[in-house]
CSV table of C-alpha atoms and ligand atoms in Angstrom, one decimal:
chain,number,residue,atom,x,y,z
L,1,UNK,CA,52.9,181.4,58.6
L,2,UNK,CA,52.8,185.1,57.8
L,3,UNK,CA,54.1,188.4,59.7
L,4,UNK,CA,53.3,191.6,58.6
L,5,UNK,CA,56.8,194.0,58.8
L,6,UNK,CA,56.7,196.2,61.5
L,7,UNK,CA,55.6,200.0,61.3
L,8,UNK,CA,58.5,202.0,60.0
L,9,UNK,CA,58.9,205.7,62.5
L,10,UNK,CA,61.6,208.7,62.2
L,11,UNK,CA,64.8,208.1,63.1
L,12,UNK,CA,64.2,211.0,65.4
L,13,UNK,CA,67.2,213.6,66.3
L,14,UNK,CA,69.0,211.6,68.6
L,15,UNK,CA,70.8,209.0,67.2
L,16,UNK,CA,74.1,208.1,68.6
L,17,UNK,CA,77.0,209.7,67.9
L,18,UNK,CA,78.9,206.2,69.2
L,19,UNK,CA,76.9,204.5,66.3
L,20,UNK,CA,79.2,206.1,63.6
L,21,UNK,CA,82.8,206.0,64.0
L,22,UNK,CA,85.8,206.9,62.1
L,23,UNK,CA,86.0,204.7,58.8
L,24,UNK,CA,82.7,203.4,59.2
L,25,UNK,CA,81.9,205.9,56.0
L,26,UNK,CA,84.9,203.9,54.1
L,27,UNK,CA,82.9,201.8,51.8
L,28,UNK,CA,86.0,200.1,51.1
L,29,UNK,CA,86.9,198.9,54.2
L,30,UNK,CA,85.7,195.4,55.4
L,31,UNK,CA,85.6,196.2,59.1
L,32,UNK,CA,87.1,198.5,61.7
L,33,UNK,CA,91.0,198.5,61.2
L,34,UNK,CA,90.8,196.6,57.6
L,35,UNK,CA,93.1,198.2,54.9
L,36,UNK,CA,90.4,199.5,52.0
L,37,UNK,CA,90.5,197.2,49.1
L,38,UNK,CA,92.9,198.6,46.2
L,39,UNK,CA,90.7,196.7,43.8
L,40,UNK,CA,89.3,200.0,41.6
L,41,UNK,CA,89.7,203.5,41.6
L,42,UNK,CA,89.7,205.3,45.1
L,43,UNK,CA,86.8,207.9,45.3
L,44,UNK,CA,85.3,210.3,48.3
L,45,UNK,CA,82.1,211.7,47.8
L,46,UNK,CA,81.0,214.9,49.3
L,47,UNK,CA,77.5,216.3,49.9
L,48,UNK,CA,75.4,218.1,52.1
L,49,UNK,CA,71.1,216.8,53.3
L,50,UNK,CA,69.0,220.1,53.4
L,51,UNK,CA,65.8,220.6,53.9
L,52,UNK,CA,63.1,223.4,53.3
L,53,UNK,CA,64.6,226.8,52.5
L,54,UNK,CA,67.7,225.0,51.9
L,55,UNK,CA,68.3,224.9,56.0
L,56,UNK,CA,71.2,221.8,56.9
L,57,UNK,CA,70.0,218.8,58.6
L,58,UNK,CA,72.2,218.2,61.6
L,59,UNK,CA,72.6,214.8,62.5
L,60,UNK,CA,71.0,212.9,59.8
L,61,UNK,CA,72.0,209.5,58.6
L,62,UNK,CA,73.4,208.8,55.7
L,63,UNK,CA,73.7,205.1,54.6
L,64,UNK,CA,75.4,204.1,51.0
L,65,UNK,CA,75.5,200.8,49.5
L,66,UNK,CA,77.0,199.9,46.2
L,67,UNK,CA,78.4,196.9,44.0
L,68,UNK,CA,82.2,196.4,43.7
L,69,UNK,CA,84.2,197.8,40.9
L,70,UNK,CA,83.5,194.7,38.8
L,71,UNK,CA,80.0,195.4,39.3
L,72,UNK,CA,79.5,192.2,41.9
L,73,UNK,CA,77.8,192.1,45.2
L,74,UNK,CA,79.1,189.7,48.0
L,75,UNK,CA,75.0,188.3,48.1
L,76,UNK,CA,73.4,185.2,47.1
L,77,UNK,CA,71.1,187.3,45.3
L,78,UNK,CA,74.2,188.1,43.1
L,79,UNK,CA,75.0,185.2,40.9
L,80,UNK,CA,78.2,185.9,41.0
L,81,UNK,CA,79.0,186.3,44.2
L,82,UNK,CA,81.8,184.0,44.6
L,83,UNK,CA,83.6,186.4,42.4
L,84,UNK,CA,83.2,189.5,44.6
L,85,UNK,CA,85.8,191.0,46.1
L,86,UNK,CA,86.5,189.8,49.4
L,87,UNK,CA,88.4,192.8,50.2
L,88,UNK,CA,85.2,195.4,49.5
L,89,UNK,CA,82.1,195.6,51.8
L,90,UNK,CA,80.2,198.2,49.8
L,91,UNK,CA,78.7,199.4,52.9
L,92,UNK,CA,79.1,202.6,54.7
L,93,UNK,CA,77.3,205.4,56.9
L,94,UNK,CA,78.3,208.7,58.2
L,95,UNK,CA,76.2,211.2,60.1
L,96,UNK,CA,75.6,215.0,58.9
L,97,UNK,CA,77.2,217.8,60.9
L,98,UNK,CA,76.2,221.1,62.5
L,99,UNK,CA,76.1,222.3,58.3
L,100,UNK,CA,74.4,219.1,57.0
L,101,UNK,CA,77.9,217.9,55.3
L,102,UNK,CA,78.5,213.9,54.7
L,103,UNK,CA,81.1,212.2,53.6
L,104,UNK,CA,81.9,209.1,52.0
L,105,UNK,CA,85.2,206.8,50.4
L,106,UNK,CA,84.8,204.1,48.4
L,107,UNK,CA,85.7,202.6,45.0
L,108,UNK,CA,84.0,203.3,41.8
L,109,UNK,CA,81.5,200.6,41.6
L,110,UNK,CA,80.9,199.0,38.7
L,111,UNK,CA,77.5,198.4,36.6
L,112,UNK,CA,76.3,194.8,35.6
L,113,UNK,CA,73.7,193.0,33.5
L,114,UNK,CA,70.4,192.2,35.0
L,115,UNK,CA,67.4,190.4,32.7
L,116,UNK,CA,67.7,192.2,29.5
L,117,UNK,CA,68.9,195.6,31.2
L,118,UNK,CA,72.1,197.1,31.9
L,119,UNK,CA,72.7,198.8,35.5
L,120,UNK,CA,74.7,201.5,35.2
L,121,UNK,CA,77.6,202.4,38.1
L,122,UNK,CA,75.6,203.7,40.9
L,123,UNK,CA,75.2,204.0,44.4
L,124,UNK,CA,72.1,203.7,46.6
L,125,UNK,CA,71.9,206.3,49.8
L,126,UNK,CA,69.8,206.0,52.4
L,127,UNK,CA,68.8,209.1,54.5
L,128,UNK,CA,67.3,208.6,57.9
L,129,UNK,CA,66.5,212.3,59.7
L,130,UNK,CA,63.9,214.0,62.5
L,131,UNK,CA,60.8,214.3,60.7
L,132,UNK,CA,61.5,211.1,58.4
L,133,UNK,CA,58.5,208.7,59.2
L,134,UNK,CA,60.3,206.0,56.5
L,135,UNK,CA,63.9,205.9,55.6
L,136,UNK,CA,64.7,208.1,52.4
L,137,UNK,CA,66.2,206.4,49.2
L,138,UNK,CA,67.8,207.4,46.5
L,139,UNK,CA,70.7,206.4,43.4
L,140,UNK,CA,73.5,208.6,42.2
L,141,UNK,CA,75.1,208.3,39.1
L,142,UNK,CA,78.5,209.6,37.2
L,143,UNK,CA,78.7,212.1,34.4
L,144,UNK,CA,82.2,208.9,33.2
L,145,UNK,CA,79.4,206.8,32.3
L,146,UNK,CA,76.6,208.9,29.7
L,147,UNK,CA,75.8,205.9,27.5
L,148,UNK,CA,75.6,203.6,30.3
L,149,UNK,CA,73.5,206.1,32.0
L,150,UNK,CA,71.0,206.2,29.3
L,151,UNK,CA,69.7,203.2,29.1
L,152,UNK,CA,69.9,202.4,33.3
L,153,UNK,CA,66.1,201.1,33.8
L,154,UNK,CA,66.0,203.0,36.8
L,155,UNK,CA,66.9,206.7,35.7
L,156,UNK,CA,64.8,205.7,33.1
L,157,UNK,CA,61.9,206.3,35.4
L,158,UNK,CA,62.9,209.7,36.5
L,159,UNK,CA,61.4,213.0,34.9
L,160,UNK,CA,63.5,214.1,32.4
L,161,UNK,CA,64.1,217.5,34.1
L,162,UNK,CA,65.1,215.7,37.4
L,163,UNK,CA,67.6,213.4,36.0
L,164,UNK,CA,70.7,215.8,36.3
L,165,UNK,CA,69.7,215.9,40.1
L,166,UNK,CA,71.0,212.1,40.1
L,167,UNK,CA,74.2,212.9,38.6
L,168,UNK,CA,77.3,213.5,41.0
L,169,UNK,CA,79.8,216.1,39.9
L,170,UNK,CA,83.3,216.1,39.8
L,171,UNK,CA,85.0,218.1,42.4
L,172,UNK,CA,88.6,218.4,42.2
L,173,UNK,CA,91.0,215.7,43.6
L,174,UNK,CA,90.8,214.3,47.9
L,175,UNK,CA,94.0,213.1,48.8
L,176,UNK,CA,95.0,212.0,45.5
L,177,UNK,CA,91.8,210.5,44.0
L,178,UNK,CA,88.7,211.7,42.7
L,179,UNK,CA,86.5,214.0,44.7
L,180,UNK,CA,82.6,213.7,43.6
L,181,UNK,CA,79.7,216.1,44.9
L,182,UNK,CA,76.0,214.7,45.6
L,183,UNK,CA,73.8,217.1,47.7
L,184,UNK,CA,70.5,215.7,49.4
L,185,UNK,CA,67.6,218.1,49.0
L,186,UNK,CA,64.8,216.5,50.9
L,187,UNK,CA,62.0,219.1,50.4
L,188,UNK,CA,62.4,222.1,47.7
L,189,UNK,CA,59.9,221.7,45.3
L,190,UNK,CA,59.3,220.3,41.9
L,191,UNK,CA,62.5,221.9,40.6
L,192,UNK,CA,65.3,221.6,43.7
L,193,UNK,CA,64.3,218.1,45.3
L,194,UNK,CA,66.5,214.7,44.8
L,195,UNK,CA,64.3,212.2,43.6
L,196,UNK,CA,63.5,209.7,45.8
L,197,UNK,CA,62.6,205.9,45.0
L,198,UNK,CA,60.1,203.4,46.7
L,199,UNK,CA,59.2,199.8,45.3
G,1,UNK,CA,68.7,179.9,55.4
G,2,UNK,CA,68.3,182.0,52.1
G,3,UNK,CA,67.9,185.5,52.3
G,4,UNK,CA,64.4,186.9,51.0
G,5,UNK,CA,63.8,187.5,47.2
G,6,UNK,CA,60.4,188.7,47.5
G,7,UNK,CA,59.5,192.3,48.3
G,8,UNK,CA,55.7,193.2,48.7
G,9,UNK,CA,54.2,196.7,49.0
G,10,UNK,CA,53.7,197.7,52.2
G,11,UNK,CA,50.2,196.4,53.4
G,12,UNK,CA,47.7,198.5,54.1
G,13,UNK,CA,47.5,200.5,57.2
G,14,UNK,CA,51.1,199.7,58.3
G,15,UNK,CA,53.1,202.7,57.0
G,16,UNK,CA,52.4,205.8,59.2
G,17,UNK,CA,50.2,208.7,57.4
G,18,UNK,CA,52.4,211.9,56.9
G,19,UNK,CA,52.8,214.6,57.8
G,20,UNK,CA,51.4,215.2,61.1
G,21,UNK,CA,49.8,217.7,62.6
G,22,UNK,CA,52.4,219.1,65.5
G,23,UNK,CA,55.6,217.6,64.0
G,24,UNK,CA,56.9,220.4,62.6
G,25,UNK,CA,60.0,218.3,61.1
G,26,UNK,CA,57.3,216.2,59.0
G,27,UNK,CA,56.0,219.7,57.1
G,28,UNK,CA,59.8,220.7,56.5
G,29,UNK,CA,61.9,217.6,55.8
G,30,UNK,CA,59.4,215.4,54.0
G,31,UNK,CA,59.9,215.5,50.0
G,32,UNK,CA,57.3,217.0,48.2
G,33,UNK,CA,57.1,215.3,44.9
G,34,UNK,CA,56.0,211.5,45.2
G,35,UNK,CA,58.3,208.6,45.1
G,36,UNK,CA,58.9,207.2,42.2
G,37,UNK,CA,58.3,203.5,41.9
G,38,UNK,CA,60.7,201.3,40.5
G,39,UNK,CA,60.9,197.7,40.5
G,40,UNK,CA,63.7,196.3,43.2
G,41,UNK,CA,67.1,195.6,41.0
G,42,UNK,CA,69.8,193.8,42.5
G,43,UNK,CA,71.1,196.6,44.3
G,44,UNK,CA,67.6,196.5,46.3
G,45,UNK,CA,68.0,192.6,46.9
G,46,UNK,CA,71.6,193.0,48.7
G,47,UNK,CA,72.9,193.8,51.7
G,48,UNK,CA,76.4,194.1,53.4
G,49,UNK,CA,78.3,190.6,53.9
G,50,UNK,CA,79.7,190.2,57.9
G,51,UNK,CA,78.5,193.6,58.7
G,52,UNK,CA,79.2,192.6,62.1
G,53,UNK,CA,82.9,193.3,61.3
G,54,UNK,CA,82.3,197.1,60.0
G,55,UNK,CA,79.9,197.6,63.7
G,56,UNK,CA,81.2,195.8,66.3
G,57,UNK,CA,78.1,193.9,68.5
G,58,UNK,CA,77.8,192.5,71.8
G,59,UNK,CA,76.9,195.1,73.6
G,60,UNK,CA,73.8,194.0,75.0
G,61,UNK,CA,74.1,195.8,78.9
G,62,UNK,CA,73.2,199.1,78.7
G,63,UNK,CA,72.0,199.0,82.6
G,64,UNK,CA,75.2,198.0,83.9
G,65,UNK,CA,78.1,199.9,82.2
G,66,UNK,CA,80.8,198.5,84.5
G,67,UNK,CA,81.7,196.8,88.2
G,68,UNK,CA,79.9,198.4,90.8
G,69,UNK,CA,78.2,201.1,88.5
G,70,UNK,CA,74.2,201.0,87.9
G,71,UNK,CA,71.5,202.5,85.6
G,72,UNK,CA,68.7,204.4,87.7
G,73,UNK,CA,65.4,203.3,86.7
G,74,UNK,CA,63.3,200.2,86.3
G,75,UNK,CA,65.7,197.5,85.1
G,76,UNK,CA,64.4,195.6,82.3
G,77,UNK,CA,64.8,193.4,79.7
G,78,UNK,CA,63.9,193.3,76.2
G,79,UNK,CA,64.3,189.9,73.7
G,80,UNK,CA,62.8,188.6,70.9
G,81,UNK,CA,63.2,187.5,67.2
G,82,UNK,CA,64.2,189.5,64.2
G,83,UNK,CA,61.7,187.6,61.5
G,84,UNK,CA,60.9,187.8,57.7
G,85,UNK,CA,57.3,188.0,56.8
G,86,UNK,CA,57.1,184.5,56.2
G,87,UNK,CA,58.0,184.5,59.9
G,88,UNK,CA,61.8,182.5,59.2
G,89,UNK,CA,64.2,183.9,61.4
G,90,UNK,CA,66.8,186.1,60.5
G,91,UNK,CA,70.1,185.5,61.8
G,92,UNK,CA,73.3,187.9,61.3
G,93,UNK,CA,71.5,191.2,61.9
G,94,UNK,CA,72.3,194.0,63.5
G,95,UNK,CA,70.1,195.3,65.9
G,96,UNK,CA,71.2,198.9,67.3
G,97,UNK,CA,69.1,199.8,70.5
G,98,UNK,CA,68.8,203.7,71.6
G,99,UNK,CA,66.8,205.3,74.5
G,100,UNK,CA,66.5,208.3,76.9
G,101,UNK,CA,67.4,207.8,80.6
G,102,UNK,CA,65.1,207.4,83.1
G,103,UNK,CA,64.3,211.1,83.5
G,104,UNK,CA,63.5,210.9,79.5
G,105,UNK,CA,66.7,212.5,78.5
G,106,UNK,CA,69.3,211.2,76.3
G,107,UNK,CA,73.1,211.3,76.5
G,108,UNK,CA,73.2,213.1,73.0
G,109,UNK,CA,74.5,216.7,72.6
G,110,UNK,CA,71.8,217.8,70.4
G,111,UNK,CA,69.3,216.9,73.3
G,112,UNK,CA,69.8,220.5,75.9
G,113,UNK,CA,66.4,219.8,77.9
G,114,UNK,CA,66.7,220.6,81.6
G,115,UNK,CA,66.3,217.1,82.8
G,116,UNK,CA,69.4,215.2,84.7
G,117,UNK,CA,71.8,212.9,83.1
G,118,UNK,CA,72.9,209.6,84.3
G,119,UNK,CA,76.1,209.1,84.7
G,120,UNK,CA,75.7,205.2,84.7
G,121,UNK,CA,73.6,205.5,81.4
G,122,UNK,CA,74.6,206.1,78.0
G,123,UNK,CA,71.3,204.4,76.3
G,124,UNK,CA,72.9,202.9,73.2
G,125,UNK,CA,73.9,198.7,72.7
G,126,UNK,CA,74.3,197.2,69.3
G,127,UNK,CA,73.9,193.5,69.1
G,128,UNK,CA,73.8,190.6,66.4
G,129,UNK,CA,71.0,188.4,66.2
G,130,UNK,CA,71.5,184.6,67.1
G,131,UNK,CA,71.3,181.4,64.5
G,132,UNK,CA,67.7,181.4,65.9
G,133,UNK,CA,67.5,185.0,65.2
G,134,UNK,CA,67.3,186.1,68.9
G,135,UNK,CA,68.3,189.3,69.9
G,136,UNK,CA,68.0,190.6,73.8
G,137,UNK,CA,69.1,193.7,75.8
G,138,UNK,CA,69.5,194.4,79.5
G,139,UNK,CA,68.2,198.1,79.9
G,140,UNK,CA,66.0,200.3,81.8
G,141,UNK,CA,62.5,201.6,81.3
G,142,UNK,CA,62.9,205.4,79.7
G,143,UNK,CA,61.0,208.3,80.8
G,144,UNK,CA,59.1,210.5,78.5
G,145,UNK,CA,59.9,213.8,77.2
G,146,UNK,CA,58.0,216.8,75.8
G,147,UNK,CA,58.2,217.5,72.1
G,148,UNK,CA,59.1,220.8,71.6
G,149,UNK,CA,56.7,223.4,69.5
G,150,UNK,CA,53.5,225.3,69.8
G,151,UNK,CA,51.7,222.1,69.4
G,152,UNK,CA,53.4,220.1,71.8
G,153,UNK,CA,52.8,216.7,73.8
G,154,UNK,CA,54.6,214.4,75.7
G,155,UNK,CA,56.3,211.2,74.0
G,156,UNK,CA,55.6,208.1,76.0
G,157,UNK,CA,58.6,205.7,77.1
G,158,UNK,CA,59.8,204.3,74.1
G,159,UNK,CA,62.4,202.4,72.7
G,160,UNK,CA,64.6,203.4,69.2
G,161,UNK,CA,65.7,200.1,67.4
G,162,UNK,CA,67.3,200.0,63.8
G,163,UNK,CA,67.6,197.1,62.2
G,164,UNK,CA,70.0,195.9,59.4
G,165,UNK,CA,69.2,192.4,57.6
G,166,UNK,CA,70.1,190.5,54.6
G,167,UNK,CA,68.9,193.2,51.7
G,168,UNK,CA,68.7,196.8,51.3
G,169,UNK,CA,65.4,196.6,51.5
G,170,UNK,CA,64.7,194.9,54.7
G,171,UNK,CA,66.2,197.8,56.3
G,172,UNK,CA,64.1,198.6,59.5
G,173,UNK,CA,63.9,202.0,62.1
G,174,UNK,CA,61.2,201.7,64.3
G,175,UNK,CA,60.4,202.4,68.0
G,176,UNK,CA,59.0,200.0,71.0
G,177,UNK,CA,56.3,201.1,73.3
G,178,UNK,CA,55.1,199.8,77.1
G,179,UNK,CA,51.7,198.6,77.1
G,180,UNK,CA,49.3,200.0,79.1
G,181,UNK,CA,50.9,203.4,78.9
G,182,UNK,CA,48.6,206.3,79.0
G,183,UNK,CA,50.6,208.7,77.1
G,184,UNK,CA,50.8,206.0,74.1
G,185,UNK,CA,47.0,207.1,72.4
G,186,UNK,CA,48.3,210.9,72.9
G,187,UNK,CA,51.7,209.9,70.8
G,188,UNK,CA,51.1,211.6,67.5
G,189,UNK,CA,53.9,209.5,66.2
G,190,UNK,CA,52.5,206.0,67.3
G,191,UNK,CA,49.1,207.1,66.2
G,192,UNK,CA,50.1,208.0,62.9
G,193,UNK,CA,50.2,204.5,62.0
G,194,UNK,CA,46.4,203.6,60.7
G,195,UNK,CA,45.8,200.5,61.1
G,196,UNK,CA,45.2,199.8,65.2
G,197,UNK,CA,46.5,196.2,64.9
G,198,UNK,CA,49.6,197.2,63.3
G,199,UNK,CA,49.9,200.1,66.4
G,200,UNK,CA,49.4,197.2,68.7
G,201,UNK,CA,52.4,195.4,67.3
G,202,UNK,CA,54.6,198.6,68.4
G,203,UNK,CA,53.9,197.8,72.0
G,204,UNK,CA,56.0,195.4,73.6
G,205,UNK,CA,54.3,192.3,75.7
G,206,UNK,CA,55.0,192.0,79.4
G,207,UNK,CA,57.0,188.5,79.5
G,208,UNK,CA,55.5,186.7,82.9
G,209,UNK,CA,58.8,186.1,86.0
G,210,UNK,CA,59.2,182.8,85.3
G,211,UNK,CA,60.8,183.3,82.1
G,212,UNK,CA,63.4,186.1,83.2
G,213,UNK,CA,63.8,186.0,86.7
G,214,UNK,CA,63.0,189.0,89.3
G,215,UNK,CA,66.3,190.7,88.8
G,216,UNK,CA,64.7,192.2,85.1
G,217,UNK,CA,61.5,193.0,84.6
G,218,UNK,CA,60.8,191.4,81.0
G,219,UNK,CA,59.6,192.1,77.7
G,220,UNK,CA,59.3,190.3,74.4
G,221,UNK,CA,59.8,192.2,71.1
G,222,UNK,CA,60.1,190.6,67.2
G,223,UNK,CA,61.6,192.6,64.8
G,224,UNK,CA,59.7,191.7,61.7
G,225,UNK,CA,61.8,192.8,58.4
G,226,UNK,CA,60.5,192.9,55.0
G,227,UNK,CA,60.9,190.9,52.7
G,228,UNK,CA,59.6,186.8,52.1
G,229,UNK,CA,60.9,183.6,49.6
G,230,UNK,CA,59.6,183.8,46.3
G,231,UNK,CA,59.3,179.9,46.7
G,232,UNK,CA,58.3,178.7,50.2
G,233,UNK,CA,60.1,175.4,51.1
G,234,UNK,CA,57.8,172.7,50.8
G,235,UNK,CA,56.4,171.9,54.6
H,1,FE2,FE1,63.0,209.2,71.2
């Protein structure tokens, strides 16, 4: 038997605040209250969603999902799952505030070998917002990793003159580990927009 | 059961046609360069492990928030299935609920309109679905409320659900309507969708007394997620 998916709609500009708490943007962290796992190299990434004319989105939602810092996902789709660490969830999501400013901890993830390619480290957000009628994905990369970076089959399929866009830059140190930068532009035009991805 | 490895395109009809006239938001916020289309790496084909420990679920009652305290409004209840397209259930998901009070306001800062608040209603319940991949809430039916702008109109009583399964990509927001509701062929949002069948399949079904009891009145609701096996188990 077959289902067609249900019709995606806007997040709208309501959702709860109750729905993101404290932590719950700690990618490292297996569940409320769980130490993060010490398994990589700490990170917080910094960014801001805007819009047209550059104006903040309040109260969008942000969701980031990544592999661990050996590159593994705690999946069955990953064949080496068993070798995850157990310690990592890869998971977070944090809401925008009255300036359209996100934040997220995690670990460096790691890239990994798929078919004959080669995934760079990345991470895949998720922006939900007012206005949204389908959830908005994207992939950030790191200026560490350029020949890795070059042949990721994914930026691969990004204009050339857009590619920088995907890159997150380094901003100075957050309590004692690496600060990164990735702002959101959802609509700015050919030359100011984040590429966005669909399958 | 396995988690899905096969990822069509949308089928026709089913995602809603943007922007829309009279939602501003859909001008300003919607990216205007196309997507870019890239096949679904690993990355795509995951999905958090236990997320049930990062969100804590259970909090199915969003009509009764303690002893002795009580929603205003129709009490209801809305259950179903979260499904894959092949129709398998899904179990493990979380299924966040959010909705506007009886008077069609919610309990959210951002929302100013001069309705009243209920101070027995929040409007927000997160909950994992069952081996079976049930899921069910305890709520009430929420009013509707005007969308603000020269073009405006009233949104009919609906329901906000997001749902998170077994990949990235099965990720689902969506929003339940009532049947019969007049102000559902006005909603530019629920009518953006093309295809009328798919529409239909936003609108919950009235679920007959015998099943729930008279305390709720009852409605059924799957969640269907993307996503299929690329090799169906043999019947
Ligand atoms: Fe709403």
């Amino acid at each position: 038997m077959s289902r067609p998916p249900l019709s995606q709609h806007t997040i709208g500009p309501f959702f709860p605040r109750s729905f993101v708490r404290p932590d719950d943007n700690d990618l490292a962290r297996i569940g409320a209250g769980a130490p993060p796992s010490t398994r990589g190299e700490r990170i917080t990434l910094r960014g801001r969603v805007t819009r047209e004319a550059g104006a903040a989105c309040v109260n969008a939602l942000v969701e980031a999902w990544q592999a661990d810092a050996a590159g593994r996902f705690r999946h069955p789709a990953d064949p080496a799952h068993a070798l995850a660490d157990p310690d990592f969830l890869g998971w977070g999501r944090a809401a925008t505030d009255a300036d359209g400013a996100f934040e997220f901890r995690s670990l460096m993830p790691g890239g990994y070998a798929e078919g004959n390619h080669h995934r760079a480290p990345h991470i895949n957000l998720t922006v939900m917002a007012s206005g949204l009628m389908r959830p908005l994905v994207t992939c950030l990369f790191f200026p560490d990793h350029p020949a890795e970076n070059a042949g990721d089959p994914v930026l691969a399929l990004v204009p050339p003159a857009a590619r920088a866009r995907l890159l997150a830059r380094p901003e100075g140190l957050a309590d004692g580990s690496r600060c990164f930068r990735f702002d959101l532009r959802l609509r700015g035009g050919a030359t100011e927009e984040t590429p966005f991805f669909c399958e | 059961m396995q988690p899905p490895d096969r990822f069509d395109p949308w089928p026709e009809g089913i995602e809603p046609a943007v922007p829309i006239p009279g939602y501003a938001n859909t001008f300003t916020h919607l990216p205007s360069q196309p997507l870019i289309r890239r096949p679904a790496t690993r990355t795509e084909a995951t999905g958090p492990f236990r997320l049930d420990r990062k969100l804590p679920c259970g909090d199915d009652n969003l009509a009764v928030p303690g002893p002795g305290r009580i929603a205003l409004g129709q009490l209801i209840h809305i259950a179903g299935r979260v499904l894959d397209e092949d129709a398998r259930p899904v179990p493990g998901a979380v299924v966040e609920l959010w909705q506007a009070n009886a008077a069609g306001r919610y309990f959210h800062p951002i929302d100013t309109r001069d309705a009243p608040l209920d101070a027995n209603f929040i409007g927000s319940g997160r909950v994992l679905s069952d081996a079976e991949g049930r899921y069910g809430f305890f709520t009430i039916r929420p009013g509707a409320y005007p969308v603000p702008g020269p073009a405006t109109w009233w949104r009919p009583p609906h329901v906000h659900f997001s749902v998170l399964g077994p990949a990235s990509l099965s990720r689902l927001v969506t929003q339940m309507y009532f049947p019969g509701d007049p102000l559902n062929p006005l909603d530019r949002i629920l009518m953006s969708v093309p295809d009328a069948a798919a529409r239909e399949r936003l609108v919950a079904r009235l679920v007959p007394p015998a099943e729930v009891g008279l305390g709720w009145l009852g409605y059924a609701f799957d969640l269907v997620l993307r996503g299929r096996a690329a090799t169906p188990a043999m019947p």
